Short mmCIF file of C-alpha atoms in Angstrom, two decimals:
data_model
loop_
_atom_site.label_atom_id
_atom_site.label_comp_id
_atom_site.label_asym_id
_atom_site.label_seq_id
_atom_site.Cartn_x
_atom_site.Cartn_y
_atom_site.Cartn_z
CA UNK A 1 73.09 107.52 63.72
CA UNK A 2 71.84 106.57 60.26
CA UNK A 3 68.85 108.37 58.88
CA UNK A 4 65.65 106.29 59.11
CA UNK A 5 65.15 106.63 55.38
CA UNK A 6 68.45 104.88 54.54
CA UNK A 7 68.35 101.23 53.44
CA UNK A 8 69.22 98.65 56.06
CA UNK A 9 72.56 96.91 55.45
CA UNK A 10 73.06 98.65 52.14
CA UNK A 11 76.12 98.79 49.95
CA UNK A 12 77.42 102.35 49.69
CA UNK A 13 78.76 101.69 46.19
CA UNK A 14 75.40 100.58 44.76
CA UNK A 15 72.01 102.27 44.70
CA UNK A 16 69.32 100.88 47.03
CA UNK A 17 66.91 98.44 45.41
CA UNK A 18 63.66 99.80 44.06
CA UNK A 19 61.66 96.93 45.56
CA UNK A 20 62.03 93.69 47.47
CA UNK A 21 61.86 91.87 44.13
CA UNK A 22 65.13 93.60 43.17
CA UNK A 23 66.73 92.32 46.36
CA UNK A 24 65.43 88.78 45.77
CA UNK A 25 66.80 88.81 42.23
CA UNK A 26 70.14 90.27 43.34
CA UNK A 27 70.91 87.80 46.13
CA UNK A 28 68.84 84.64 45.60
CA UNK A 29 67.97 84.89 41.91
CA UNK A 30 69.84 81.66 41.23
CA UNK A 31 68.66 78.32 42.59
CA UNK A 32 70.93 76.89 45.30
CA UNK A 33 70.75 73.79 47.44
CA UNK A 34 69.21 75.63 50.39
CA UNK A 35 66.35 76.84 48.22
CA UNK A 36 65.94 73.40 46.62
CA UNK A 37 65.66 71.65 49.99
CA UNK A 38 63.19 74.26 51.24
CA UNK A 39 61.06 73.90 48.12
CA UNK A 40 61.05 70.09 48.34
CA UNK A 41 60.12 70.07 52.01
CA UNK A 42 57.32 72.60 51.57
CA UNK A 43 55.99 70.94 48.41
CA UNK A 44 55.83 67.53 50.13
CA UNK A 45 52.73 68.74 51.94
CA UNK A 46 50.89 68.05 48.67
CA UNK A 47 51.33 64.31 49.26
CA UNK A 48 49.20 64.35 52.41
CA UNK A 49 46.80 66.90 50.93
CA UNK A 50 46.04 64.61 47.97
CA UNK A 51 45.64 61.53 50.15
CA UNK A 52 42.90 63.13 52.24
CA UNK A 53 41.22 64.64 49.17
CA UNK A 54 40.76 61.29 47.39
CA UNK A 55 40.80 58.77 50.25
CA UNK A 56 36.99 58.42 50.22
CA UNK A 57 37.25 56.68 46.83
CA UNK A 58 38.60 53.65 48.72
CA UNK A 59 36.89 54.01 52.11
CA UNK A 60 33.35 55.03 51.11
CA UNK A 61 32.76 52.73 48.11
CA UNK A 62 29.93 50.21 47.95
CA UNK A 63 31.41 46.68 47.78
CA UNK A 64 30.18 44.00 45.41
CA UNK A 65 27.87 41.26 46.72
CA UNK A 66 26.71 37.78 45.77
CA UNK A 67 23.67 35.54 46.33
CA UNK A 68 23.70 32.90 49.06
CA UNK A 69 20.36 31.06 48.54
CA UNK A 70 17.68 30.32 45.95
CA UNK A 71 15.64 33.43 46.72
CA UNK A 72 18.40 35.48 45.12
CA UNK A 73 19.47 35.22 41.48
CA UNK A 74 21.74 37.11 39.10
CA UNK A 75 18.93 39.09 37.46
CA UNK A 76 18.27 40.98 40.71
CA UNK A 77 20.30 44.19 40.89
CA UNK A 78 18.58 45.85 43.86
CA UNK A 79 20.04 44.47 47.06
CA UNK A 80 17.43 46.22 49.19
CA UNK A 81 14.52 44.01 48.06
CA UNK A 82 16.25 40.85 49.28
CA UNK A 83 16.24 39.36 52.78
CA UNK A 84 19.57 39.84 54.55
CA UNK A 85 20.03 36.06 54.63
CA UNK A 86 19.86 35.80 50.83
CA UNK A 87 23.03 37.69 49.98
CA UNK A 88 26.49 38.46 51.35
CA UNK A 89 29.30 40.90 50.64
CA UNK A 90 32.20 39.59 48.54
CA UNK A 91 34.63 41.09 51.07
CA UNK A 92 34.44 41.47 54.87
CA UNK A 93 31.99 44.25 55.88
CA UNK A 94 34.73 46.34 57.52
CA UNK A 95 36.38 47.16 54.17
CA UNK A 96 34.02 50.12 53.63
CA UNK A 97 31.91 52.49 55.71
CA UNK A 98 28.91 51.52 53.54
CA UNK A 99 29.08 47.83 54.39
CA UNK A 100 30.30 48.21 58.00
CA UNK A 101 27.41 50.49 58.98
CA UNK A 102 24.85 48.81 56.65
CA UNK A 103 24.21 51.93 54.57
CA UNK A 104 23.58 50.08 51.30
CA UNK A 105 19.88 50.97 51.35
CA UNK A 106 20.30 54.52 52.65
CA UNK A 107 19.62 57.50 50.42
CA UNK A 108 22.25 59.18 48.28
CA UNK A 109 22.43 62.06 50.76
CA UNK A 110 23.58 59.80 53.61
CA UNK A 111 26.01 57.86 51.41
CA UNK A 112 27.55 61.05 50.06
CA UNK A 113 27.48 62.97 53.32
CA UNK A 114 31.13 62.34 54.34
CA UNK A 115 32.53 63.49 50.98
CA UNK A 116 30.19 66.47 50.84
CA UNK A 117 31.17 67.38 54.41
CA UNK A 118 34.84 67.24 53.47
CA UNK A 119 34.43 69.72 50.62
CA UNK A 120 32.15 71.91 52.74
CA UNK A 121 34.94 72.02 55.33
CA UNK A 122 37.38 73.00 52.58
CA UNK A 123 35.15 75.90 51.57
CA UNK A 124 34.54 77.22 55.07
CA UNK A 125 38.14 76.64 56.14
CA UNK A 126 39.38 78.51 53.10
CA UNK A 127 37.14 81.49 53.80
CA UNK A 128 38.09 81.68 57.48
CA UNK A 129 41.78 80.77 57.33
CA UNK A 130 42.91 82.10 53.95
CA UNK A 131 43.79 85.65 55.01
CA UNK A 132 45.67 84.58 58.15
CA UNK A 133 48.70 83.64 56.06
CA UNK A 134 48.79 87.18 54.68
CA UNK A 135 48.06 88.97 57.94
CA UNK A 136 49.04 87.57 61.33
CA UNK A 137 50.31 83.98 61.08
CA UNK A 138 52.44 84.00 57.95
CA UNK A 139 53.00 81.26 55.40
CA UNK A 140 55.02 78.83 57.52
CA UNK A 141 52.83 78.89 60.65
CA UNK A 142 49.67 78.54 58.58
CA UNK A 143 51.12 75.54 56.76
CA UNK A 144 52.14 73.94 60.06
CA UNK A 145 48.77 74.48 61.76
CA UNK A 146 46.83 73.27 58.71
CA UNK A 147 48.84 70.05 58.47
CA UNK A 148 48.55 69.51 62.22
CA UNK A 149 44.76 69.90 62.25
CA UNK A 150 44.46 67.62 59.22
CA UNK A 151 46.65 64.92 60.77
CA UNK A 152 44.85 64.97 64.14
CA UNK A 153 41.39 64.79 62.55
CA UNK A 154 42.58 61.96 60.31
CA UNK A 155 43.70 59.94 63.31
CA UNK A 156 40.44 60.63 65.18
CA UNK A 157 38.49 59.42 62.16
CA UNK A 158 39.79 55.91 62.91
CA UNK A 159 37.57 55.83 66.02
CA UNK A 160 34.33 56.94 64.30
CA UNK A 161 31.38 54.93 65.73
CA UNK A 162 28.83 55.91 63.05
CA UNK A 163 28.34 57.82 59.82
CA UNK A 164 27.45 61.08 61.59
CA UNK A 165 30.64 61.30 63.63
CA UNK A 166 32.59 60.18 60.58
CA UNK A 167 31.06 62.96 58.47
CA UNK A 168 31.82 65.55 61.15
CA UNK A 169 35.46 64.51 61.36
CA UNK A 170 35.70 64.63 57.56
CA UNK A 171 34.39 68.19 57.78
CA UNK A 172 37.12 69.07 60.29
CA UNK A 173 39.66 67.36 58.05
CA UNK A 174 38.57 69.45 55.08
CA UNK A 175 38.60 72.58 57.21
CA UNK A 176 42.20 71.92 58.19
CA UNK A 177 43.55 71.07 54.73
CA UNK A 178 41.86 74.05 53.06
CA UNK A 179 44.97 76.26 53.04
CA UNK A 180 47.74 73.67 52.67
CA UNK A 181 48.05 73.92 48.90
CA UNK A 182 47.89 77.71 48.95
CA UNK A 183 50.53 78.17 51.66
CA UNK A 184 52.88 75.60 50.12
CA UNK A 185 52.67 77.15 46.67
CA UNK A 186 53.13 80.74 47.84
CA UNK A 187 55.87 79.94 50.36
CA UNK A 188 57.98 77.91 47.93
CA UNK A 189 57.76 80.49 45.12
CA UNK A 190 58.51 83.47 47.37
CA UNK A 191 61.88 81.96 48.30
CA UNK A 192 63.23 82.15 44.73
CA UNK A 193 63.75 84.68 41.97
CA UNK A 194 61.43 85.04 38.98
CA UNK A 195 63.61 82.84 36.74
CA UNK A 196 62.85 79.78 38.89
CA UNK A 197 59.43 80.79 40.16
CA UNK A 198 57.39 78.75 37.67
CA UNK A 199 59.48 75.59 38.02
CA UNK A 200 59.46 75.72 41.81
CA UNK A 201 55.70 76.24 41.73
CA UNK A 202 55.34 72.98 39.79
CA UNK A 203 57.09 71.07 42.59
CA UNK A 204 54.01 71.37 44.81
CA UNK A 205 51.93 69.84 42.02
CA UNK A 206 54.35 66.91 41.83
CA UNK A 207 53.80 66.39 45.57
CA UNK A 208 50.04 66.28 45.05
CA UNK A 209 50.46 63.82 42.17
CA UNK A 210 52.65 61.56 44.32
CA UNK A 211 50.03 61.56 47.06
CA UNK A 212 47.22 60.75 44.61
CA UNK A 213 49.29 57.98 43.02
CA UNK A 214 50.18 56.47 46.40
CA UNK A 215 46.53 55.99 47.37
CA UNK A 216 45.62 53.19 44.92
CA UNK A 217 48.78 51.33 45.92
CA UNK A 218 48.04 51.70 49.64
CA UNK A 219 44.40 50.75 49.14
CA UNK A 220 45.33 47.70 47.07
CA UNK A 221 47.73 46.47 49.76
CA UNK A 222 45.01 47.14 52.36
CA UNK A 223 42.24 45.38 50.39
CA UNK A 224 40.27 43.05 52.65
CA UNK A 225 41.31 44.99 55.76
CA UNK A 226 39.37 47.67 57.59
CA UNK A 227 38.97 51.09 55.97
CA UNK A 228 40.23 52.51 59.28
CA UNK A 229 43.71 51.14 58.58
CA UNK A 230 43.98 53.41 55.54
CA UNK A 231 43.37 56.44 57.75
CA UNK A 232 46.08 55.28 60.16
CA UNK A 233 48.56 54.86 57.30
CA UNK A 234 47.91 58.40 56.08
CA UNK A 235 47.80 60.15 59.46
CA UNK A 236 51.07 59.00 61.06
CA UNK A 237 53.36 60.30 58.27
CA UNK A 238 51.49 63.61 58.32
CA UNK A 239 52.21 64.05 62.02
CA UNK A 240 55.92 63.42 61.39
CA UNK A 241 55.82 65.95 58.54
CA UNK A 242 54.38 68.60 60.90
CA UNK A 243 57.48 68.28 63.09
CA UNK A 244 59.75 68.78 60.06
CA UNK A 245 57.84 71.90 59.00
CA UNK A 246 58.00 73.37 62.49
CA UNK A 247 61.79 73.11 62.81
CA UNK A 248 63.23 73.12 59.28
CA UNK A 249 61.05 75.32 57.04
CA UNK A 250 61.88 79.03 56.65
CA UNK A 251 59.30 81.78 56.65
CA UNK A 252 58.86 83.83 53.46
CA UNK A 253 61.27 86.83 53.49
CA UNK A 254 58.76 88.72 51.35
CA UNK A 255 56.03 88.31 53.98
CA UNK A 256 58.40 89.22 56.82
CA UNK A 257 59.42 92.37 54.99
CA UNK A 258 55.89 93.62 54.27
CA UNK A 259 55.03 92.94 57.93
CA UNK A 260 57.90 95.21 59.00
CA UNK A 261 60.10 92.40 60.37
CA UNK A 262 63.19 93.45 58.42
CA UNK A 263 65.84 91.77 60.58
CA UNK A 264 64.10 88.39 60.29
CA UNK A 265 63.74 88.86 56.53
CA UNK A 266 67.48 89.53 56.22
CA UNK A 267 68.26 86.46 58.34
CA UNK A 268 66.17 84.25 56.03
CA UNK A 269 67.78 85.77 52.93
CA UNK A 270 71.20 84.88 54.31
CA UNK A 271 70.14 81.28 54.94
CA UNK A 272 68.72 80.63 51.48
CA UNK A 273 70.93 82.88 49.32
CA UNK A 274 72.56 81.04 46.44
CA UNK A 275 75.65 83.28 46.58
CA UNK A 276 77.67 84.28 49.68
CA UNK A 277 77.56 87.91 50.79
CA UNK A 278 78.45 90.03 53.79
CA UNK A 279 76.14 92.29 55.76
CA UNK A 280 77.44 95.33 53.93
CA UNK A 281 76.39 94.03 50.54
CA UNK A 282 72.78 93.25 51.43
CA UNK A 283 70.29 96.04 50.90
CA UNK A 284 66.55 96.30 51.32
CA UNK A 285 64.15 99.10 50.37
CA UNK A 286 64.10 102.17 52.60
CA UNK A 287 62.05 102.61 55.75
CA UNK A 288 59.62 104.95 53.99
CA UNK A 289 58.95 102.28 51.37
CA UNK A 290 58.46 99.75 54.12
CA UNK A 291 55.73 101.83 55.73
CA UNK A 292 53.93 101.98 52.37
CA UNK A 293 54.14 98.21 51.93
CA UNK A 294 53.13 97.12 55.42
CA UNK A 295 49.58 95.77 55.31
CA UNK A 296 46.79 96.31 57.80
CA UNK A 297 46.66 94.03 60.84
CA UNK A 298 43.00 93.27 60.11
CA UNK A 299 42.93 89.66 58.91
CA UNK A 300 40.29 90.54 56.32
CA UNK A 301 42.12 93.63 55.08
CA UNK A 302 43.58 91.70 52.16
CA UNK A 303 40.13 90.66 50.96
CA UNK A 304 38.81 94.20 51.42
CA UNK A 305 41.62 95.60 49.29
CA UNK A 306 40.98 93.04 46.56
CA UNK A 307 37.32 94.01 46.41
CA UNK A 308 37.93 97.77 46.52
CA UNK A 309 40.38 97.93 43.62
CA UNK A 310 38.55 97.63 40.31
CA UNK A 311 41.44 96.02 38.46
CA UNK A 312 41.98 93.52 41.30
CA UNK A 313 38.29 92.60 41.43
CA UNK A 314 38.26 92.10 37.66
CA UNK A 315 41.25 89.77 37.83
CA UNK A 316 39.92 87.87 40.84
CA UNK A 317 36.53 87.32 39.20
CA UNK A 318 38.14 86.01 36.02
CA UNK A 319 40.55 83.56 37.71
CA UNK A 320 37.78 82.27 40.02
CA UNK A 321 35.43 81.67 37.10
CA UNK A 322 38.10 79.68 35.26
CA UNK A 323 38.97 77.77 38.45
CA UNK A 324 35.34 76.74 39.00
CA UNK A 325 35.18 75.17 35.55
CA UNK A 326 38.52 73.42 36.11
CA UNK A 327 37.33 72.14 39.50
CA UNK A 328 34.25 70.46 38.02
CA UNK A 329 36.45 68.37 35.73
CA UNK A 330 39.41 67.93 38.10
CA UNK A 331 37.31 66.45 40.92
CA UNK A 332 34.46 65.12 38.81
CA UNK A 333 36.35 62.99 36.27
CA UNK A 334 37.85 60.52 38.80
CA UNK A 335 34.40 60.10 40.37
CA UNK A 336 32.73 59.68 36.98
CA UNK A 337 35.00 56.75 36.09
CA UNK A 338 32.52 54.52 37.87
CA UNK A 339 30.04 55.46 35.13
CA UNK A 340 32.47 53.94 32.61
CA UNK A 341 32.74 50.73 34.67
CA UNK A 342 36.48 50.43 35.26
CA UNK A 343 38.37 48.82 38.14
CA UNK A 344 38.56 51.32 41.00
CA UNK A 345 42.28 50.79 41.66
CA UNK A 346 43.30 50.95 38.01
CA UNK A 347 41.08 53.92 37.20
CA UNK A 348 42.45 55.96 40.08
CA UNK A 349 46.01 55.04 39.13
CA UNK A 350 45.46 56.07 35.49
CA UNK A 351 44.06 59.43 36.55
CA UNK A 352 46.87 60.01 39.04
CA UNK A 353 49.41 59.25 36.30
CA UNK A 354 47.86 61.98 34.15
CA UNK A 355 49.27 64.47 36.65
CA UNK A 356 52.78 63.43 35.59
CA UNK A 357 52.72 64.57 31.94
CA UNK A 358 50.73 67.63 32.96
CA UNK A 359 53.37 68.58 35.52
CA UNK A 360 56.27 67.78 33.19
CA UNK A 361 54.85 69.86 30.36
CA UNK A 362 54.26 72.76 32.71
CA UNK A 363 57.70 72.32 34.32
CA UNK A 364 59.69 72.44 31.11
CA UNK A 365 57.53 74.84 29.12
CA UNK A 366 56.40 77.23 31.86
CA UNK A 367 59.03 79.80 30.88
CA UNK A 368 57.96 79.64 27.22
CA UNK A 369 54.19 79.38 27.54
CA UNK A 370 51.93 82.39 27.39
CA UNK A 371 49.91 82.08 30.60
CA UNK A 372 46.71 83.37 29.03
CA UNK A 373 46.87 81.39 25.76
CA UNK A 374 47.88 78.16 27.51
CA UNK A 375 44.97 78.46 29.95
CA UNK A 376 42.47 79.05 27.16
CA UNK A 377 43.90 76.19 25.09
CA UNK A 378 43.86 73.59 27.86
CA UNK A 379 40.32 74.44 29.00
CA UNK A 380 39.02 74.34 25.42
CA UNK A 381 40.59 70.94 24.67
CA UNK A 382 39.35 69.54 27.98
CA UNK A 383 35.84 70.76 27.23
CA UNK A 384 35.73 69.23 23.76
CA UNK A 385 37.02 65.87 25.04
CA UNK A 386 34.43 65.73 27.80
CA UNK A 387 31.54 66.56 25.46
CA UNK A 388 32.73 63.84 23.06
CA UNK A 389 32.43 61.26 25.88
CA UNK A 390 28.76 62.17 26.24
CA UNK A 391 28.31 61.94 22.47
CA UNK A 392 29.85 58.44 22.38
CA UNK A 393 27.55 57.28 25.17
CA UNK A 394 24.61 57.95 22.87
CA UNK A 395 26.08 55.95 19.98
CA UNK A 396 24.34 52.59 20.15
CA UNK A 397 26.43 50.81 17.50
CA UNK A 398 29.53 49.00 18.77
CA UNK A 399 31.48 49.40 22.01
CA UNK A 400 33.35 52.61 22.70
CA UNK A 401 34.61 51.93 26.23
CA UNK A 402 38.31 52.22 25.34
CA UNK A 403 37.80 55.44 23.37
CA UNK A 404 35.75 56.93 26.20
CA UNK A 405 38.56 56.16 28.62
CA UNK A 406 41.12 57.86 26.34
CA UNK A 407 38.92 60.96 26.06
CA UNK A 408 38.41 60.96 29.83
CA UNK A 409 42.16 60.87 30.40
CA UNK A 410 42.69 63.69 27.89
CA UNK A 411 40.05 65.81 29.62
CA UNK A 412 41.53 65.14 33.06
CA UNK A 413 45.04 65.85 31.75
CA UNK A 414 43.86 69.21 30.40
CA UNK A 415 42.23 70.03 33.74
CA UNK A 416 45.49 69.22 35.58
CA UNK A 417 47.55 71.32 33.17
CA UNK A 418 45.08 74.21 33.31
CA UNK A 419 45.13 74.06 37.11
CA UNK A 420 48.94 74.24 37.16
CA UNK A 421 48.99 77.23 34.81
CA UNK A 422 46.16 78.92 36.70
CA UNK A 423 48.01 78.77 40.04
CA UNK A 424 51.25 80.19 38.58
CA UNK A 425 49.24 82.81 36.70
CA UNK A 426 47.45 83.90 39.88
CA UNK A 427 50.77 84.26 41.73
CA UNK A 428 51.96 86.68 39.06
CA UNK A 429 48.68 88.61 38.82
CA UNK A 430 48.58 89.79 42.46
CA UNK A 431 51.12 91.56 44.74
CA UNK A 432 52.69 90.09 47.87
CA UNK A 433 50.34 91.84 50.31
CA UNK A 434 47.27 89.99 48.95
CA UNK A 435 48.81 87.11 46.99
CA UNK A 436 48.01 84.38 49.50
CA UNK A 437 44.40 85.56 49.75
CA UNK A 438 44.01 85.67 45.96
CA UNK A 439 45.43 82.16 45.60
CA UNK A 440 43.13 80.96 48.39
CA UNK A 441 40.03 82.42 46.72
CA UNK A 442 41.03 80.82 43.42
CA UNK A 443 41.40 77.44 45.12
CA UNK A 444 38.05 77.99 46.84
CA UNK A 445 36.43 78.35 43.44
CA UNK A 446 38.15 75.11 42.41
CA UNK A 447 36.82 73.33 45.52
CA UNK A 448 33.34 74.74 44.87
CA UNK A 449 33.46 72.86 41.58
CA UNK A 450 34.33 69.78 43.64
CA UNK A 451 31.21 70.27 45.76
CA UNK A 452 28.93 70.18 42.72
CA UNK A 453 30.74 67.46 40.77
CA UNK A 454 29.54 64.46 42.90
CA UNK A 455 25.92 65.54 42.40
CA UNK A 456 26.48 65.85 38.66
CA UNK A 457 28.18 62.44 38.52
CA UNK A 458 25.25 60.82 40.34
CA UNK A 459 22.77 62.39 37.91
CA UNK A 460 24.98 61.35 35.01
CA UNK A 461 24.53 57.64 35.76
CA UNK A 462 21.16 57.86 33.99
CA UNK A 463 21.98 60.61 31.50
CA UNK A 464 25.61 61.39 30.64
CA UNK A 465 24.77 64.98 29.73
CA UNK A 466 24.51 65.91 33.42
CA UNK A 467 28.09 64.74 34.04
CA UNK A 468 30.37 64.63 31.01
CA UNK A 469 28.25 67.01 28.95
CA UNK A 470 28.07 69.73 31.60
CA UNK A 471 31.71 69.19 32.60
CA UNK A 472 32.78 69.96 29.04
CA UNK A 473 30.54 72.99 28.58
CA UNK A 474 31.56 74.47 31.93
CA UNK A 475 35.33 74.20 31.59
CA UNK A 476 35.27 75.27 27.93
CA UNK A 477 33.06 78.34 28.34
CA UNK A 478 34.41 79.51 31.71
CA UNK A 479 37.96 79.19 30.38
CA UNK A 480 37.19 82.11 28.06
CA UNK A 481 37.28 84.45 31.07
CA UNK A 482 41.08 84.27 30.76
CA UNK A 483 40.77 86.55 27.70
CA UNK A 484 40.23 89.50 30.07
CA UNK A 485 43.51 88.93 31.97
CA UNK A 486 46.89 90.55 31.20
CA UNK A 487 49.87 88.42 30.16
CA UNK A 488 52.40 87.99 33.02
CA UNK A 489 55.13 85.69 31.65
CA UNK A 490 58.55 87.04 32.61
CA UNK A 491 57.16 89.92 34.67
CA UNK A 492 58.42 91.01 38.09
CA UNK A 493 56.46 90.20 41.24
CA UNK A 494 55.06 93.35 42.83
CA UNK A 495 54.86 93.78 46.60
CA UNK A 496 52.16 96.48 46.94
CA UNK A 497 48.82 97.25 45.34
CA UNK A 498 50.17 100.58 44.07
CA UNK A 499 53.05 98.90 42.24
CA UNK A 500 50.69 96.41 40.61
CA UNK A 501 48.21 99.12 39.68
CA UNK A 502 50.94 101.19 38.00
CA UNK A 503 52.07 98.13 36.05
CA UNK A 504 48.48 97.42 35.02
CA UNK A 505 47.99 100.99 33.80
CA UNK A 506 51.27 100.87 31.90
CA UNK A 507 50.18 97.64 30.23
CA UNK A 508 46.84 99.17 29.23
CA UNK A 509 48.61 102.21 27.75
CA UNK A 510 50.93 99.95 25.74
CA UNK A 511 47.91 98.06 24.40
CA UNK A 512 46.24 101.30 23.31
CA UNK A 513 49.40 102.49 21.54
CA UNK A 514 49.81 99.14 19.81
#
């Protein structure tokens, strides 16, 4: 019988790997068709994630209206002072929740309740569900359950009888989608070697961009029809996608290994390996190393470890601060387009298209870009562009609408690029045992920015400083937190906290010597 300390399925002519990262590089370091198909399927979840994130732009808007008798004239802008018989909506009332439920004279709290509830659900869902992907459920099961809950709540939203039920279902929807982006990003990147890690990570961002871009097209085709139809169109494909995830997506071999499920990890490696190999050539770290890498079964153990380690807490604080600033601009800029008075379909399409150059630049330059310098550069440029919009709003001479739009697109483009870099950076900053939790906390900080941005946009309708001005200051100043982070481009992914801590100490020693 083999000694328990010997590697499983090892090659007697080669030394056992020092870590699981060595095994990943040795057998699936290249990028084969199996890995490509897995990455595409997992990244496609971003399509449905984006649709539910921005769908309220087309379902919760306030339609235009017109006068129907002599008591009403064009100089009147407040619809609430007119008798109901003196005006009429330009479109049928069922095109929006505002007009269908006669909320045009309700307070801003009631009108914004569904969108606020959605982001509140994202926050709470992220806090409750984020560590399950690292502890008990794994990446694949968490992705499946999140998509399933999101799709079911989306379909139930169609039957909402009033704003209160609608807001509750939006909360459930946000709760379900909270971990989709995190699980998709981590799962797709853990199936490839470090050479392809950055490019595969970008695929999930392309999925999100496709979903965002599809919304204006779907809403334009649906114009004049009930807002409920849009929820049907986005829920049915999501349900079909859940079936595909359940039966065709592989679990992360890294997660299986650190959970002690070595045989399953080997089976997955065989399925996705880019080169053929026999059982005798596949080796994994020894049993003793496995015991060191296996995390606690407590679902909050990952968060506890992150908070206990000083270096981990420092990194987590920095990436969350940067993410909050990015989130204000990323979610706030599309909402603030209404302050610049552009067509809702065109404005959303322009902003969605900004994801394309951001993703392409990150895709082709990710292996050459310094993570830290790129993050600082994008946040600084985005901040300057946003502040300039506020400055132009206070220039009374001439019209600057076109220039404001260009600056808005530059700022949103920088936020998209910074978000892409931030996610890849966070993957490389934390080891496998807590990576999903770290990514989830970073995304939570991003969503927290989304919670505040609608309030800032509403205040900015009277004074642009509270929207564009604060957006610029926040993303520019908070982006400077990246200065405290180590550079990770080209580095190996660690699997345990001890490995990462040793690498961090080695990096600090090199800095002192230099």
